[in-house]
Amino acid sequence: MFLRLFKYLWPERYLPETEQDDPFNEDPPPRAPGKVGVLLVNLGTPDTPGKKDIRKYLGEFLSDPRVIEIPRYLWKPILHGLVLTMRPKKLEPRYAGVWLKDGSPLMVYSRRQAEGVQAALTAAGVEAVVELGMRYGNPSIPDAISRLRAQGCERILTVPLYPQYAASTSATVVDAVTRHAGRLRDQPEMRFIKRFHEDPIYLDPLAARIEAYWREHGKPQKLVMSFHGLPRYSIELGDPYYRDCMETARLLSQRLSLPREQIEVTFQSRFGTARWLEPYTEPTLKALAASGVTEVDVVCPGFVADCLETLEEISLECRDAFLGAGGKQFRYIPALNDDPAWIAGLATLTERHLQGWPTHSRT
C-alpha cells in the first residue's frame, strides 16, 4: 500500500530503466496476439473429507447469495450458529465413504475432463490452454485465471460444467469470473458458455452410456431421471432451470426410445423447509416400490461428474429407501465422468465457442 503511494507521489523514482520497458515508447515492439485460455468450472469440493475442510467449503458455498436467497441478516446467524456447527460432523463419514485415492470423485473426474479436453484440442491443432477451476474451494477461479494469464492467455472462454442453466450454478460462475476480472488492470477478453442441456455433444454420450449399461445388465421397469432441486420461488422469479431439465429429459427419452410411462423425472437434494421442485426423488422411489415397481435405474443428467450427491445420496440413501419400501433391484448409472465420447464432445463444444479467436499458428 505504501509502495503504491510513493509510486503515485514520486513517479520519477520508479521510471522504467530500459526503453523496452517504457510504456510511453513511441516505437514499441510488435505485440503477439496472445494465447487462448479455456477455464472449465465445476461446483467444488472440500480439500479432504475432514470436518475442518468440510466446514470451510460449506461456509464459502452457503454464503453465496445466489445459492441461499435469504436476507443476509437472517441467514448468517443460522449458517454460523447451526449449519456450520452441525452439518460437517454429519457429512464427514459420507464424504469419507466416497473419497477416492486421488481426492474427491468430483475433483478426480473434473481433472480428467480438463486433461482430456486439453489433449483433444491439441490433437485437433487448436492452440489453447485448459485449466480447471472450482466455484467453491480449490483450485479457485482466481487461481485458475492467474495460471492462464501467466501462460500468456489474452482471451479466456469459461465453460461451466452444468448442462442446465441456473442462477445458483452457471450464473454464480460468471459472477466469480467477472468479479476477479474487475480487480485486474489488464483484463483478458472473455466469453461464457451458458448451457448445453439440449446439445447432442452431451445427450448422445449420455444416451450411449445408458444403453451400454442396459446391454450389459438389462433394462429396468422404470428409469428415474433425478436432477438437482431448486426452490420453486427461483423458477417463479424467472430462473429457466426447470424448463432446461424437462427439455433434457424429453430429448434423452427420445434417444432411448422409452415410452413416457417408463420414465420418472424427479428432483433431489432439498435443503431447508421451503417448497422445492417436485416430485422429490426419494419419496417418488418409495411410492414406486409401494405401487409394485420392483426394478428401477436412476441416472442424474445434471451431473457430468460423480460427486457426493450421486454416489451417496442417490446410490446409497435412495437405494436403501427404495429397497426398504419393497423394491427388489435398484441401480445407479454413473455420470459421464471421463467417458471418451463425452470428453470428445466437450472438446468440440469448446472449440465451437472459440471460433473467431486466433487458435492456430500463423504462417
Coordinates of N, CA and C in Angstrom, one line a residue, residues 92-270:
E92 N -19.0 -35.8 7.3 CA -17.7 -36.3 7.3 C -17.7 -37.8 6.9
P93 N -18.5 -38.7 7.6 CA -18.5 -40.1 7.1 C -19.0 -40.3 5.7
R94 N -19.9 -39.4 5.3 CA -20.4 -39.5 3.9 C -19.3 -39.2 2.9
Y95 N -18.6 -38.1 3.1 CA -17.5 -37.8 2.2 C -16.4 -38.9 2.3
A96 N -16.1 -39.4 3.5 CA -15.1 -40.4 3.6 C -15.5 -41.7 2.8
G97 N -16.8 -42.0 2.8 CA -17.3 -43.2 2.1 C -17.1 -43.2 0.6
V98 N -17.1 -42.0 0.0 CA -17.0 -41.9 -1.5 C -15.6 -41.4 -1.9
W99 N -14.7 -41.0 -1.0 CA -13.4 -40.4 -1.3 C -12.6 -41.4 -2.1
L100 N -11.9 -41.0 -3.1 CA -11.0 -41.8 -3.9 C -9.5 -41.6 -3.5
K101 N -8.7 -42.4 -4.0 CA -7.3 -42.3 -3.7 C -6.7 -41.0 -4.0
D102 N -7.1 -40.4 -5.1 CA -6.5 -39.1 -5.6 C -7.4 -37.9 -5.2
G103 N -8.4 -38.1 -4.3 CA -9.2 -37.0 -3.9 C -10.7 -37.3 -4.1
S104 N -11.5 -36.3 -4.0 CA -12.9 -36.5 -4.1 C -13.3 -36.9 -5.5
P105 N -14.4 -37.7 -5.7 CA -14.7 -38.0 -7.1 C -14.9 -36.9 -8.0
L106 N -15.5 -35.8 -7.5 CA -15.8 -34.6 -8.4 C -14.4 -34.0 -8.8
M107 N -13.5 -34.0 -8.0 CA -12.2 -33.4 -8.3 C -11.4 -34.3 -9.3
V108 N -11.4 -35.6 -9.0 CA -10.7 -36.6 -9.9 C -11.3 -36.6 -11.3
Y109 N -12.6 -36.6 -11.4 CA -13.2 -36.7 -12.8 C -13.1 -35.3 -13.5
S110 N -13.2 -34.3 -12.7 CA -13.1 -32.9 -13.4 C -11.7 -32.7 -13.9
R111 N -10.7 -33.2 -13.2 CA -9.3 -33.1 -13.7 C -9.2 -33.9 -14.9
R112 N -9.7 -35.1 -14.9 CA -9.6 -35.9 -16.1 C -10.3 -35.3 -17.3
Q113 N -11.4 -34.6 -17.1 CA -12.1 -33.9 -18.2 C -11.2 -32.8 -18.7
A114 N -10.6 -32.0 -17.8 CA -9.8 -30.9 -18.2 C -8.6 -31.4 -19.0
E115 N -7.9 -32.5 -18.5 CA -6.8 -33.1 -19.2 C -7.2 -33.7 -20.6
G116 N -8.4 -34.3 -20.6 CA -8.9 -34.8 -21.9 C -9.2 -33.8 -22.9
V117 N -9.8 -32.7 -22.5 CA -10.1 -31.6 -23.4 C -8.8 -31.0 -23.9
Q118 N -7.9 -30.8 -23.0 CA -6.6 -30.3 -23.5 C -5.9 -31.2 -24.5
A119 N -6.0 -32.5 -24.3 CA -5.4 -33.4 -25.3 C -6.1 -33.4 -26.6
A120 N -7.5 -33.3 -26.5 CA -8.3 -33.3 -27.7 C -8.1 -32.1 -28.5
L121 N -8.0 -30.9 -27.9 CA -7.8 -29.7 -28.6 C -6.4 -29.6 -29.3
T122 N -5.4 -30.1 -28.5 CA -4.1 -30.1 -29.1 C -4.0 -31.0 -30.3
A123 N -4.6 -32.2 -30.2 CA -4.6 -33.2 -31.3 C -5.3 -32.6 -32.5
A124 N -6.3 -31.7 -32.3 CA -7.1 -31.1 -33.4 C -6.3 -29.8 -33.9
G125 N -5.2 -29.5 -33.4 CA -4.4 -28.3 -33.8 C -4.9 -27.0 -33.3
V126 N -5.7 -27.1 -32.2 CA -6.2 -25.9 -31.6 C -5.2 -25.5 -30.5
E127 N -4.7 -24.3 -30.6 CA -3.7 -23.9 -29.6 C -4.4 -23.1 -28.5
A128 N -4.8 -23.9 -27.4 CA -5.5 -23.4 -26.3 C -4.9 -24.0 -25.0
V129 N -5.0 -23.2 -23.9 CA -4.5 -23.7 -22.6 C -5.7 -24.0 -21.8
V130 N -5.9 -25.2 -21.2 CA -7.0 -25.5 -20.5 C -6.7 -25.6 -19.0
E131 N -7.5 -25.0 -18.2 CA -7.3 -25.0 -16.7 C -8.6 -25.3 -16.1
L132 N -8.5 -26.0 -14.9 CA -9.7 -26.3 -14.1 C -9.8 -25.4 -12.9
G133 N -11.0 -24.8 -12.7 CA -11.3 -24.1 -11.5 C -12.5 -24.5 -10.8
M134 N -12.6 -24.4 -9.5 CA -13.8 -24.7 -8.8 C -14.5 -23.5 -8.3
R135 N -15.8 -23.4 -8.4 CA -16.5 -22.2 -7.9 C -16.3 -22.0 -6.4
Y136 N -16.3 -23.1 -5.7 CA -16.1 -23.0 -4.2 C -14.9 -24.0 -3.9
G137 N -14.0 -23.6 -3.1 CA -12.9 -24.5 -2.7 C -11.7 -24.3 -3.7
N138 N -10.9 -25.3 -3.8 CA -9.7 -25.3 -4.6 C -9.8 -26.3 -5.7
P139 N -9.1 -26.0 -6.9 CA -8.4 -24.8 -7.2 C -9.5 -23.7 -7.5
S140 N -9.2 -22.5 -7.0 CA -10.2 -21.4 -7.1 C -10.2 -20.8 -8.5
I141 N -11.3 -20.2 -8.8 CA -11.4 -19.5 -10.1 C -10.3 -18.4 -10.2
P142 N -10.1 -17.5 -9.2 CA -9.0 -16.6 -9.4 C -7.6 -17.2 -9.6
D143 N -7.3 -18.3 -8.9 CA -6.1 -19.0 -9.1 C -6.0 -19.6 -10.6
A144 N -7.1 -20.2 -11.0 CA -7.1 -20.7 -12.4 C -6.9 -19.6 -13.4
I145 N -7.5 -18.5 -13.3 CA -7.4 -17.4 -14.2 C -5.9 -16.9 -14.2
S146 N -5.4 -16.8 -13.0 CA -4.0 -16.3 -12.8 C -3.0 -17.3 -13.6
R147 N -3.3 -18.6 -13.5 CA -2.4 -19.5 -14.2 C -2.6 -19.3 -15.7
L148 N -3.8 -19.1 -16.2 CA -4.0 -18.8 -17.6 C -3.2 -17.6 -18.1
R149 N -3.4 -16.5 -17.3 CA -2.7 -15.2 -17.6 C -1.2 -15.4 -17.6
A150 N -0.7 -16.2 -16.6 CA 0.8 -16.4 -16.5 C 1.3 -17.1 -17.8
Q151 N 0.4 -17.8 -18.4 CA 0.8 -18.6 -19.6 C 0.6 -17.7 -20.9
G152 N 0.2 -16.5 -20.7 CA 0.1 -15.6 -21.8 C -1.3 -15.5 -22.5
C153 N -2.3 -16.0 -21.8 CA -3.7 -16.0 -22.4 C -4.3 -14.7 -22.3
E154 N -4.6 -14.1 -23.5 CA -5.3 -12.8 -23.6 C -6.8 -13.0 -23.8
R155 N -7.2 -14.2 -24.1 CA -8.6 -14.5 -24.3 C -9.0 -15.7 -23.5
I156 N -10.1 -15.7 -22.7 CA -10.5 -16.8 -21.9 C -12.0 -17.1 -22.1
L157 N -12.2 -18.4 -22.5 CA -13.5 -18.9 -22.6 C -13.8 -19.7 -21.3
T158 N -14.9 -19.3 -20.6 CA -15.3 -20.0 -19.4 C -16.4 -21.0 -19.7
V159 N -16.2 -22.3 -19.3 CA -17.2 -23.3 -19.5 C -17.7 -23.9 -18.2
P160 N -18.8 -23.4 -17.7 CA -19.4 -24.0 -16.5 C -19.9 -25.4 -16.9
L161 N -19.5 -26.4 -16.0 CA -19.8 -27.8 -16.3 C -21.2 -28.2 -15.8
Y162 N -22.2 -27.3 -16.1 CA -23.6 -27.6 -15.7 C -24.4 -27.6 -17.0
P163 N -24.9 -28.7 -17.4 CA -25.7 -28.8 -18.6 C -26.9 -27.8 -18.6
Q164 N -27.6 -27.8 -17.5 CA -28.8 -26.9 -17.4 C -28.4 -25.6 -16.7
Y165 N -28.9 -24.5 -17.2 CA -28.6 -23.2 -16.6 C -29.4 -23.0 -15.3
A166 N -28.8 -22.5 -14.3 CA -29.5 -22.0 -13.1 C -28.7 -20.8 -12.6
A167 N -29.3 -19.9 -12.0 CA -28.6 -18.7 -11.4 C -27.7 -19.2 -10.3
S168 N -28.1 -20.2 -9.6 CA -27.3 -20.7 -8.4 C -26.1 -21.5 -8.8
T169 N -26.0 -21.8 -10.1 CA -24.8 -22.6 -10.6 C -24.1 -21.8 -11.7
S170 N -24.6 -21.8 -12.9 CA -23.9 -21.2 -14.0 C -23.7 -19.7 -13.8
A171 N -24.7 -19.0 -13.3 CA -24.6 -17.5 -13.1 C -23.6 -17.2 -12.1
T172 N -23.5 -18.0 -11.0 CA -22.5 -17.6 -10.0 C -21.1 -17.8 -10.5
V173 N -20.9 -18.7 -11.5 CA -19.6 -18.8 -12.1 C -19.2 -17.5 -12.8
V174 N -20.2 -17.0 -13.6 CA -20.0 -15.7 -14.3 C -19.7 -14.6 -13.2
D175 N -20.4 -14.7 -12.1 CA -20.1 -13.7 -11.1 C -18.7 -13.7 -10.6
A176 N -18.2 -14.9 -10.3 CA -16.9 -15.1 -9.8 C -15.8 -14.7 -10.8
V177 N -16.0 -15.1 -12.1 CA -15.0 -14.7 -13.1 C -14.9 -13.2 -13.3
T178 N -16.1 -12.6 -13.4 CA -16.1 -11.1 -13.7 C -15.7 -10.3 -12.4
R179 N -16.0 -10.9 -11.2 CA -15.5 -10.2 -10.0 C -14.0 -10.2 -10.0
H180 N -13.4 -11.3 -10.3 CA -11.9 -11.3 -10.4 C -11.4 -10.4 -11.5
A181 N -12.0 -10.4 -12.6 CA -11.6 -9.6 -13.7 C -11.7 -8.1 -13.3
G182 N -12.7 -7.8 -12.5 CA -12.9 -6.4 -12.0 C -11.7 -5.9 -11.2
R183 N -10.9 -6.8 -10.7 CA -9.7 -6.4 -10.0 C -8.4 -6.3 -10.8
L184 N -8.5 -6.7 -12.1 CA -7.4 -6.7 -13.0 C -7.3 -5.4 -13.8
R185 N -6.1 -4.8 -13.9 CA -5.9 -3.6 -14.7 C -5.9 -4.0 -16.2
D186 N -5.2 -5.1 -16.5 CA -5.2 -5.5 -17.9 C -6.1 -6.8 -18.1
Q187 N -7.3 -6.6 -18.4 CA -8.3 -7.7 -18.4 C -8.2 -8.5 -19.7
P188 N -8.4 -9.8 -19.7 CA -8.5 -10.5 -20.9 C -9.8 -10.4 -21.6
E189 N -9.9 -10.7 -22.9 CA -11.3 -10.9 -23.5 C -11.9 -12.1 -22.8
M190 N -13.2 -12.0 -22.7 CA -13.9 -13.1 -22.0 C -15.2 -13.6 -22.7
R191 N -15.4 -14.9 -22.7 CA -16.6 -15.4 -23.2 C -17.1 -16.5 -22.2
F192 N -18.4 -16.8 -22.3 CA -19.0 -17.8 -21.4 C -20.0 -18.7 -22.2
I193 N -19.9 -20.0 -21.8 CA -21.0 -20.9 -22.3 C -22.1 -20.9 -21.3
K194 N -23.3 -20.7 -21.8 CA -24.4 -20.6 -20.8 C -25.0 -21.9 -20.4
R195 N -25.2 -22.8 -21.4 CA -25.8 -24.1 -21.2 C -25.5 -25.0 -22.3
F196 N -25.7 -26.3 -22.1 CA -25.6 -27.3 -23.3 C -26.6 -28.4 -23.0
H197 N -27.7 -28.1 -22.4 CA -28.7 -29.2 -22.0 C -29.4 -29.9 -23.1
E198 N -29.4 -29.3 -24.3 CA -30.0 -30.0 -25.4 C -29.1 -30.2 -26.6
D199 N -27.8 -30.1 -26.3 CA -26.8 -30.3 -27.3 C -26.4 -31.8 -27.5
P200 N -26.4 -32.2 -28.8 CA -26.0 -33.6 -29.0 C -24.7 -34.0 -28.4
I201 N -23.7 -33.1 -28.3 CA -22.4 -33.4 -27.8 C -22.5 -33.9 -26.3
Y202 N -23.6 -33.6 -25.6 CA -23.8 -34.0 -24.3 C -24.9 -35.1 -24.2
L203 N -26.0 -35.0 -25.0 CA -27.0 -36.0 -24.9 C -26.6 -37.3 -25.5
D204 N -25.9 -37.3 -26.7 CA -25.5 -38.6 -27.3 C -24.6 -39.5 -26.5
P205 N -23.6 -38.9 -25.9 CA -22.8 -39.8 -25.0 C -23.5 -40.3 -23.8
L206 N -24.5 -39.4 -23.2 CA -25.2 -39.8 -22.1 C -26.2 -41.0 -22.4
A207 N -26.9 -40.9 -23.6 CA -27.7 -41.9 -24.0 C -27.0 -43.2 -24.3
A208 N -25.8 -43.1 -24.9 CA -25.0 -44.2 -25.3 C -24.5 -44.9 -24.0
R209 N -24.2 -44.1 -22.9 CA -23.8 -44.7 -21.7 C -24.9 -45.5 -21.0
I210 N -26.1 -45.0 -21.1 CA -27.2 -45.7 -20.5 C -27.5 -47.0 -21.3
E211 N -27.5 -46.9 -22.6 CA -27.8 -48.1 -23.5 C -26.7 -49.1 -23.3
A212 N -25.4 -48.7 -23.1 CA -24.4 -49.7 -22.9 C -24.6 -50.4 -21.5
Y213 N -25.0 -49.7 -20.6 CA -25.3 -50.2 -19.2 C -26.4 -51.3 -19.4
W214 N -27.5 -50.9 -20.1 CA -28.6 -51.9 -20.3 C -28.2 -53.1 -21.1
R215 N -27.3 -52.9 -22.1 CA -26.9 -54.1 -22.8 C -26.2 -55.1 -21.9
E216 N -25.5 -54.6 -20.9 CA -24.8 -55.5 -20.0 C -25.6 -56.0 -18.9
H217 N -26.5 -55.2 -18.4 CA -27.3 -55.5 -17.2 C -28.8 -55.8 -17.4
G218 N -29.3 -55.4 -18.6 CA -30.7 -55.5 -18.8 C -31.5 -54.2 -18.4
K219 N -32.7 -54.0 -19.1 CA -33.5 -52.8 -18.8 C -34.3 -53.0 -17.5
P220 N -34.5 -51.9 -16.8 CA -35.4 -52.0 -15.6 C -36.9 -51.7 -16.0
Q221 N -37.7 -51.8 -15.0 CA -39.1 -51.4 -15.3 C -39.3 -49.9 -15.4
K222 N -38.5 -49.2 -14.6 CA -38.5 -47.7 -14.7 C -37.1 -47.1 -14.7
L223 N -37.0 -46.0 -15.5 CA -35.8 -45.2 -15.4 C -36.2 -43.9 -14.7
V224 N -35.5 -43.6 -13.6 CA -35.7 -42.3 -12.9 C -34.6 -41.3 -13.3
M225 N -35.0 -40.2 -13.8 CA -34.0 -39.1 -14.1 C -34.1 -38.1 -13.0
S226 N -33.1 -38.1 -12.2 CA -33.1 -37.2 -11.0 C -32.2 -36.0 -11.2
F227 N -32.7 -34.9 -11.2 CA -32.0 -33.6 -11.3 C -31.8 -33.0 -9.9
H228 N -30.8 -32.2 -9.8 CA -30.7 -31.4 -8.6 C -31.9 -30.4 -8.4
G229 N -32.4 -30.3 -7.2 CA -33.5 -29.4 -7.0 C -33.2 -28.0 -6.8
L230 N -34.3 -27.2 -6.9 CA -34.2 -25.7 -6.7 C -35.5 -25.3 -5.9
P231 N -35.4 -24.3 -5.1 CA -36.7 -23.8 -4.6 C -37.6 -23.4 -5.7
R232 N -38.9 -23.6 -5.5 CA -39.9 -23.2 -6.5 C -39.9 -21.7 -6.8
Y233 N -39.6 -20.9 -5.7 CA -39.7 -19.5 -5.9 C -38.6 -19.0 -6.9
S234 N -37.5 -19.8 -7.0 CA -36.4 -19.4 -8.0 C -37.0 -19.5 -9.4
I235 N -37.8 -20.5 -9.7 CA -38.4 -20.6 -11.0 C -39.5 -19.5 -11.2
E236 N -40.2 -19.3 -10.2 CA -41.3 -18.2 -10.2 C -40.7 -16.9 -10.5
L237 N -39.4 -16.7 -10.0 CA -38.7 -15.4 -10.3 C -38.1 -15.3 -11.6
G238 N -38.2 -16.4 -12.4 CA -37.7 -16.3 -13.8 C -36.5 -17.2 -14.1
D239 N -36.1 -18.1 -13.2 CA -35.0 -19.0 -13.5 C -35.4 -20.0 -14.5
P240 N -34.7 -20.3 -15.6 CA -35.1 -21.2 -16.6 C -34.7 -22.7 -16.3
Y241 N -34.2 -22.9 -15.1 CA -33.7 -24.3 -14.8 C -34.7 -25.4 -15.0
Y242 N -35.9 -25.2 -14.5 CA -36.9 -26.3 -14.7 C -37.1 -26.7 -16.1
R243 N -37.3 -25.6 -16.9 CA -37.5 -25.9 -18.4 C -36.3 -26.6 -19.0
D244 N -35.1 -26.2 -18.6 CA -33.9 -26.9 -19.2 C -33.9 -28.3 -18.8
C245 N -34.3 -28.6 -17.5 CA -34.3 -30.0 -17.1 C -35.3 -30.9 -17.9
M246 N -36.5 -30.3 -18.1 CA -37.5 -31.0 -18.8 C -37.2 -31.2 -20.2
E247 N -36.5 -30.3 -20.8 CA -36.1 -30.4 -22.2 C -35.0 -31.5 -22.3
T248 N -34.1 -31.6 -21.4 CA -33.1 -32.6 -21.3 C -33.8 -34.0 -21.2
A249 N -34.8 -34.1 -20.3 CA -35.5 -35.4 -20.1 C -36.2 -35.8 -21.3
R250 N -36.8 -34.9 -22.0 CA -37.6 -35.2 -23.2 C -36.7 -35.7 -24.3
L251 N -35.6 -35.0 -24.5 CA -34.6 -35.4 -25.6 C -33.9 -36.7 -25.3
L252 N -33.6 -36.9 -24.0 CA -32.9 -38.1 -23.6 C -33.9 -39.3 -23.8
S253 N -35.1 -39.1 -23.4 CA -36.1 -40.2 -23.6 C -36.3 -40.6 -25.1
Q254 N -36.3 -39.6 -25.9 CA -36.4 -39.9 -27.4 C -35.2 -40.7 -27.8
R255 N -34.0 -40.3 -27.4 CA -32.8 -41.1 -27.8 C -32.9 -42.5 -27.3
L256 N -33.5 -42.7 -26.1 CA -33.5 -44.1 -25.6 C -34.8 -44.8 -26.0
S257 N -35.6 -44.2 -26.8 CA -36.9 -44.8 -27.3 C -37.7 -45.4 -26.2
L258 N -37.8 -44.6 -25.1 CA -38.6 -45.1 -24.0 C -40.0 -44.4 -24.0
P259 N -41.0 -45.1 -23.7 CA -42.4 -44.5 -23.6 C -42.5 -43.8 -22.3
R260 N -43.4 -42.8 -22.3 CA -43.5 -41.9 -21.1 C -43.7 -42.6 -19.8
E261 N -44.5 -43.8 -19.9 CA -44.8 -44.5 -18.6 C -43.6 -45.2 -18.0
Q262 N -42.5 -45.3 -18.7 CA -41.3 -46.0 -18.2 C -40.4 -45.0 -17.5
I263 N -40.7 -43.7 -17.6 CA -39.8 -42.6 -17.1 C -40.4 -41.8 -16.0
E264 N -39.6 -41.5 -15.0 CA -40.0 -40.6 -13.9 C -38.9 -39.5 -13.9
V265 N -39.3 -38.3 -13.9 CA -38.4 -37.1 -13.7 C -38.6 -36.6 -12.3
T266 N -37.5 -36.5 -11.5 CA -37.6 -36.1 -10.1 C -36.5 -35.1 -9.8
F267 N -36.6 -34.6 -8.6 CA -35.6 -33.6 -8.1 C -35.1 -34.0 -6.7
Q268 N -33.8 -33.9 -6.5 CA -33.1 -34.3 -5.3 C -32.5 -33.2 -4.5
S269 N -32.0 -33.5 -3.4 CA -31.1 -32.6 -2.6 C -31.9 -31.4 -2.1
R270 N -33.1 -31.6 -1.6 CA -33.8 -30.5 -1.0 C -33.1 -30.0 0.3

